[in-house]
mmCIF file of N, CA and C in Angstrom:
data_model
loop_
_atom_site.group_PDB
_atom_site.id
_atom_site.type_symbol
_atom_site.label_atom_id
_atom_site.label_comp_id
_atom_site.label_asym_id
_atom_site.label_seq_id
_atom_site.Cartn_x
_atom_site.Cartn_y
_atom_site.Cartn_z
ATOM 1 N N UNK A 1 -3.253 13.503 3.750
ATOM 2 C CA UNK A 1 -3.103 12.308 2.724
ATOM 3 C C UNK A 1 -4.213 11.872 2.405
ATOM 4 N N UNK A 2 -4.287 11.104 1.113
ATOM 5 C CA UNK A 2 -5.755 10.412 0.702
ATOM 6 C C UNK A 2 -4.774 9.134 0.168
ATOM 7 N N UNK A 3 -5.391 8.058 -0.371
ATOM 8 C CA UNK A 3 -4.924 6.999 -1.336
ATOM 9 C C UNK A 3 -5.694 6.803 -2.414
ATOM 10 N N UNK A 4 -4.920 7.491 -3.658
ATOM 11 C CA UNK A 4 -4.647 8.483 -4.699
ATOM 12 C C UNK A 4 -5.124 6.872 -5.603
ATOM 13 N N UNK A 5 -4.431 6.163 -5.296
ATOM 14 C CA UNK A 5 -4.425 4.782 -6.533
ATOM 15 C C UNK A 5 -5.141 3.428 -6.014
ATOM 16 N N UNK A 6 -5.893 3.576 -4.801
ATOM 17 C CA UNK A 6 -6.843 2.096 -4.226
ATOM 18 C C UNK A 6 -5.873 1.295 -3.577
ATOM 19 N N UNK A 7 -4.562 1.624 -3.361
ATOM 20 C CA UNK A 7 -4.094 0.336 -3.046
ATOM 21 C C UNK A 7 -4.139 0.373 -1.454
ATOM 22 N N UNK A 8 -4.932 0.669 -1.091
ATOM 23 C CA UNK A 8 -5.081 1.114 0.842
ATOM 24 C C UNK A 8 -4.043 1.926 1.375
ATOM 25 N N UNK A 9 -3.042 2.455 1.095
ATOM 26 C CA UNK A 9 -1.717 3.066 1.413
ATOM 27 C C UNK A 9 -2.538 4.757 1.236
ATOM 28 N N UNK A 10 -2.095 5.650 2.554
ATOM 29 C CA UNK A 10 -1.670 7.233 2.200
ATOM 30 C C UNK A 10 -1.331 7.624 1.457
ATOM 31 N N UNK A 11 -1.493 8.200 0.227
ATOM 32 C CA UNK A 11 -0.521 8.959 -0.701
ATOM 33 C C UNK A 11 -0.423 10.490 -0.514
ATOM 34 N N UNK A 12 0.638 11.414 -1.202
ATOM 35 C CA UNK A 12 0.830 12.546 -0.862
ATOM 36 C C UNK A 12 0.731 13.401 -2.086
ATOM 37 N N UNK A 13 -0.187 14.326 -1.790
ATOM 38 C CA UNK A 13 -0.538 15.029 -2.878
ATOM 39 C C UNK A 13 -0.267 17.085 -2.502
ATOM 40 N N UNK A 14 0.806 17.476 -3.549
ATOM 41 C CA UNK A 14 1.717 18.707 -2.778
ATOM 42 C C UNK A 14 0.872 19.956 -4.136
ATOM 43 N N UNK A 15 0.686 21.207 -3.850
ATOM 44 C CA UNK A 15 0.829 21.692 -4.722
ATOM 45 C C UNK A 15 2.365 23.031 -5.014
ATOM 46 N N UNK A 16 2.832 22.776 -6.244
ATOM 47 C CA UNK A 16 4.273 23.190 -6.541
ATOM 48 C C UNK A 16 3.723 24.278 -7.380
ATOM 49 N N UNK A 17 4.306 25.899 -6.315
ATOM 50 C CA UNK A 17 3.670 26.983 -7.090
ATOM 51 C C UNK A 17 4.075 27.107 -7.587
ATOM 52 N N UNK A 18 6.133 27.254 -7.844
ATOM 53 C CA UNK A 18 6.968 27.992 -8.988
ATOM 54 C C UNK A 18 6.674 27.111 -10.212
ATOM 55 N N UNK A 19 5.652 25.758 -10.083
ATOM 56 C CA UNK A 19 6.073 25.014 -11.071
ATOM 57 C C UNK A 19 4.936 24.697 -11.930
ATOM 58 N N UNK A 20 3.650 25.442 -11.502
ATOM 59 C CA UNK A 20 2.711 25.647 -11.576
ATOM 60 C C UNK A 20 1.993 24.436 -12.734
ATOM 61 N N UNK A 21 2.190 23.347 -11.427
ATOM 62 C CA UNK A 21 2.014 21.694 -11.670
ATOM 63 C C UNK A 21 1.504 20.698 -9.675
ATOM 64 N N UNK A 22 0.804 20.069 -9.450
ATOM 65 C CA UNK A 22 0.693 19.302 -9.273
ATOM 66 C C UNK A 22 1.326 17.934 -8.808
ATOM 67 N N UNK A 23 1.962 17.759 -7.807
ATOM 68 C CA UNK A 23 2.511 16.669 -7.728
ATOM 69 C C UNK A 23 1.925 15.333 -6.777
ATOM 70 N N UNK A 24 2.057 13.991 -6.932
ATOM 71 C CA UNK A 24 1.389 12.581 -6.319
ATOM 72 C C UNK A 24 2.703 11.834 -6.164
ATOM 73 N N UNK A 25 2.529 11.407 -4.979
ATOM 74 C CA UNK A 25 3.613 10.782 -4.223
ATOM 75 C C UNK A 25 2.879 9.682 -3.862
ATOM 76 N N UNK A 26 3.060 8.621 -4.697
ATOM 77 C CA UNK A 26 2.518 7.394 -4.501
ATOM 78 C C UNK A 26 3.326 6.411 -3.403
ATOM 79 N N UNK A 27 2.714 5.954 -2.302
ATOM 80 C CA UNK A 27 3.058 5.336 -0.873
ATOM 81 C C UNK A 27 3.440 3.902 -1.322
ATOM 82 N N UNK A 28 4.790 3.800 -0.995
ATOM 83 C CA UNK A 28 5.337 2.554 -1.121
ATOM 84 C C UNK A 28 5.314 1.567 0.078
ATOM 85 N N UNK A 29 4.772 1.647 1.126
ATOM 86 C CA UNK A 29 4.485 0.749 1.491
ATOM 87 C C UNK A 29 5.524 0.395 3.209
ATOM 88 N N UNK A 30 6.583 0.746 2.410
ATOM 89 C CA UNK A 30 8.050 0.606 3.342
ATOM 90 C C UNK A 30 8.530 1.739 4.370
ATOM 91 N N UNK A 31 7.744 2.900 4.675
ATOM 92 C CA UNK A 31 7.881 4.188 5.237
ATOM 93 C C UNK A 31 8.307 5.277 3.557
ATOM 94 N N UNK A 32 8.148 4.927 2.755
ATOM 95 C CA UNK A 32 9.212 5.660 1.190
ATOM 96 C C UNK A 32 7.731 5.910 0.190
ATOM 97 N N UNK A 33 8.234 7.030 -0.223
ATOM 98 C CA UNK A 33 7.599 7.579 -1.715
ATOM 99 C C UNK A 33 7.904 7.140 -2.680
ATOM 100 N N UNK A 34 7.255 7.009 -4.114
ATOM 101 C CA UNK A 34 7.689 7.091 -5.084
ATOM 102 C C UNK A 34 7.950 8.163 -5.327
ATOM 103 N N UNK A 35 8.631 8.428 -6.324
ATOM 104 C CA UNK A 35 9.495 9.583 -7.144
ATOM 105 C C UNK A 35 7.682 10.400 -7.502
ATOM 106 N N UNK A 36 8.093 11.656 -7.293
ATOM 107 C CA UNK A 36 6.869 12.954 -8.102
ATOM 108 C C UNK A 36 6.641 12.230 -9.841
ATOM 109 N N UNK A 37 5.123 12.161 -9.046
ATOM 110 C CA UNK A 37 4.522 12.347 -10.990
ATOM 111 C C UNK A 37 3.670 13.826 -10.448
ATOM 112 N N UNK A 38 3.790 14.661 -11.803
ATOM 113 C CA UNK A 38 3.761 15.879 -11.977
ATOM 114 C C UNK A 38 1.784 15.456 -13.314
ATOM 115 N N UNK A 39 1.433 17.046 -12.252
ATOM 116 C CA UNK A 39 0.286 16.873 -13.347
ATOM 117 C C UNK A 39 0.360 18.493 -13.510
ATOM 118 N N UNK A 40 -0.057 18.950 -14.630
ATOM 119 C CA UNK A 40 -0.505 20.418 -14.965
ATOM 120 C C UNK A 40 -1.296 20.801 -14.262
ATOM 121 N N UNK A 41 -1.546 22.462 -13.722
ATOM 122 C CA UNK A 41 -2.445 22.561 -12.894
ATOM 123 C C UNK A 41 -2.034 24.273 -13.825
ATOM 124 N N UNK A 42 -3.193 25.097 -13.460
ATOM 125 C CA UNK A 42 -3.129 26.611 -13.359
ATOM 126 C C UNK A 42 -1.817 27.282 -12.896
ATOM 127 N N UNK A 43 -1.853 28.884 -13.320
ATOM 128 C CA UNK A 43 -0.673 29.217 -12.552
ATOM 129 C C UNK A 43 -0.425 29.515 -10.682
ATOM 130 N N UNK A 44 0.693 29.417 -10.270
ATOM 131 C CA UNK A 44 0.672 29.446 -9.436
ATOM 132 C C UNK A 44 -0.351 28.666 -7.988
ATOM 133 N N UNK A 45 -0.096 27.089 -8.492
ATOM 134 C CA UNK A 45 -1.089 26.446 -7.865
ATOM 135 C C UNK A 45 -0.522 26.739 -6.103
ATOM 136 N N UNK A 46 -1.656 27.115 -5.016
ATOM 137 C CA UNK A 46 -1.538 26.758 -3.702
ATOM 138 C C UNK A 46 -2.040 26.180 -2.761
ATOM 139 N N UNK A 47 -3.075 25.649 -3.104
ATOM 140 C CA UNK A 47 -3.760 24.904 -2.409
ATOM 141 C C UNK A 47 -4.488 23.603 -3.238
ATOM 142 N N UNK A 48 -4.191 22.179 -2.534
ATOM 143 C CA UNK A 48 -4.963 21.238 -3.309
ATOM 144 C C UNK A 48 -5.741 20.812 -2.077
ATOM 145 N N UNK A 49 -7.374 20.008 -2.361
ATOM 146 C CA UNK A 49 -8.281 19.065 -1.803
ATOM 147 C C UNK A 49 -7.847 17.980 -2.931
ATOM 148 N N UNK A 50 -8.464 16.634 -2.185
ATOM 149 C CA UNK A 50 -8.995 15.431 -2.520
ATOM 150 C C UNK A 50 -10.633 15.213 -2.351
ATOM 151 N N UNK A 51 -11.447 14.949 -3.158
ATOM 152 C CA UNK A 51 -12.579 14.755 -2.903
ATOM 153 C C UNK A 51 -13.003 14.245 -4.307
ATOM 154 N N UNK A 52 -14.079 13.025 -4.282
ATOM 155 C CA UNK A 52 -14.755 12.682 -5.314
ATOM 156 C C UNK A 52 -15.678 13.273 -5.823
ATOM 157 N N UNK A 53 -15.495 14.478 -7.151
ATOM 158 C CA UNK A 53 -16.053 15.203 -7.461
ATOM 159 C C UNK A 53 -17.342 14.471 -8.565
ATOM 160 N N UNK A 54 -16.839 13.360 -9.470
ATOM 161 C CA UNK A 54 -17.683 12.851 -10.077
ATOM 162 C C UNK A 54 -17.941 11.152 -10.163
ATOM 163 N N UNK A 55 -18.559 11.059 -8.534
ATOM 164 C CA UNK A 55 -19.149 9.632 -8.148
ATOM 165 C C UNK A 55 -18.502 8.167 -8.497
ATOM 166 N N UNK A 56 -17.003 8.379 -9.047
ATOM 167 C CA UNK A 56 -16.941 7.050 -9.093
ATOM 168 C C UNK A 56 -15.705 6.473 -8.359
ATOM 169 N N UNK A 57 -16.045 7.116 -6.962
ATOM 170 C CA UNK A 57 -15.741 6.353 -5.722
ATOM 171 C C UNK A 57 -14.096 7.017 -5.706
ATOM 172 N N UNK A 58 -13.393 7.808 -6.466
ATOM 173 C CA UNK A 58 -12.060 7.598 -6.510
ATOM 174 C C UNK A 58 -11.413 9.692 -6.468
ATOM 175 N N UNK A 59 -10.763 9.158 -4.906
ATOM 176 C CA UNK A 59 -10.599 10.854 -5.013
ATOM 177 C C UNK A 59 -9.656 11.803 -6.231
ATOM 178 N N UNK A 60 -10.593 12.844 -6.774
ATOM 179 C CA UNK A 60 -10.119 13.689 -7.166
ATOM 180 C C UNK A 60 -9.197 14.998 -6.967
ATOM 181 N N UNK A 61 -8.767 15.629 -7.410
ATOM 182 C CA UNK A 61 -7.855 16.678 -6.965
ATOM 183 C C UNK A 61 -8.502 18.206 -7.272
ATOM 184 N N UNK A 62 -8.529 18.622 -6.357
ATOM 185 C CA UNK A 62 -9.518 20.515 -6.883
ATOM 186 C C UNK A 62 -7.970 21.278 -6.761
ATOM 187 N N UNK A 63 -7.914 22.197 -7.302
ATOM 188 C CA UNK A 63 -6.435 23.243 -7.260
ATOM 189 C C UNK A 63 -6.649 24.106 -7.198
ATOM 190 N N UNK A 64 -6.585 25.368 -5.849
ATOM 191 C CA UNK A 64 -6.610 26.797 -6.107
ATOM 192 C C UNK A 64 -5.177 27.388 -6.328
ATOM 193 N N UNK A 65 -5.723 28.019 -7.767
ATOM 194 C CA UNK A 65 -4.446 28.493 -8.835
ATOM 195 C C UNK A 65 -4.356 30.292 -8.190
ATOM 196 N N UNK A 66 -3.776 30.485 -7.171
ATOM 197 C CA UNK A 66 -3.229 31.710 -6.964
ATOM 198 C C UNK A 66 -2.988 32.778 -7.835
ATOM 199 N N UNK A 67 -1.832 32.778 -8.970
ATOM 200 C CA UNK A 67 -1.753 33.343 -9.588
ATOM 201 C C UNK A 67 -2.621 33.394 -11.344
ATOM 202 N N UNK A 68 -3.271 32.146 -11.261
ATOM 203 C CA UNK A 68 -4.594 32.339 -12.609
ATOM 204 C C UNK A 68 -5.695 32.820 -11.554
ATOM 205 N N UNK A 69 -6.037 32.710 -10.441
ATOM 206 C CA UNK A 69 -7.584 32.937 -10.176
ATOM 207 C C UNK A 69 -8.356 32.538 -10.632
ATOM 208 N N UNK A 70 -7.996 31.162 -10.452
ATOM 209 C CA UNK A 70 -9.512 29.876 -10.781
ATOM 210 C C UNK A 70 -9.162 28.611 -10.260
ATOM 211 N N UNK A 71 -10.037 27.715 -10.076
ATOM 212 C CA UNK A 71 -10.403 26.389 -9.093
ATOM 213 C C UNK A 71 -10.146 25.873 -10.354
ATOM 214 N N UNK A 72 -9.146 24.589 -10.269
ATOM 215 C CA UNK A 72 -8.825 23.185 -11.158
ATOM 216 C C UNK A 72 -9.272 21.973 -10.548
ATOM 217 N N UNK A 73 -9.577 21.478 -12.035
ATOM 218 C CA UNK A 73 -10.057 20.050 -11.335
ATOM 219 C C UNK A 73 -8.996 19.067 -11.915
ATOM 220 N N UNK A 74 -8.252 17.725 -11.213
ATOM 221 C CA UNK A 74 -7.894 16.705 -12.133
ATOM 222 C C UNK A 74 -8.391 15.889 -11.258
ATOM 223 N N UNK A 75 -9.513 14.817 -12.841
ATOM 224 C CA UNK A 75 -9.833 13.580 -12.396
ATOM 225 C C UNK A 75 -9.273 12.770 -12.226
ATOM 226 N N UNK A 76 -9.561 11.434 -11.375
ATOM 227 C CA UNK A 76 -8.968 10.149 -10.558
ATOM 228 C C UNK A 76 -9.174 9.519 -11.645
ATOM 229 N N UNK A 77 -7.995 8.855 -12.624
ATOM 230 C CA UNK A 77 -7.967 7.774 -13.313
ATOM 231 C C UNK A 77 -7.375 6.353 -13.467
ATOM 232 N N UNK A 78 -7.264 6.692 -12.245
ATOM 233 C CA UNK A 78 -6.446 5.542 -11.719
ATOM 234 C C UNK A 78 -7.437 3.894 -11.642
#
């Protein structure tokens, strides 16, 4: 879990292999999460990691795409 939107609450990032996208579930703060927001990824995203790749102090999402045999980067614009 990583705080995607900067509200101090850990959010969830998932790789949706069969849908070819990455899902982000924002923490509402009462033990529940908002509905999944999805972002296009390559073919067969299998793994995700969150790290600040561009130095703006926001976690970006790195996606390992098994089907397309490549890596994708989703920059955080929150």
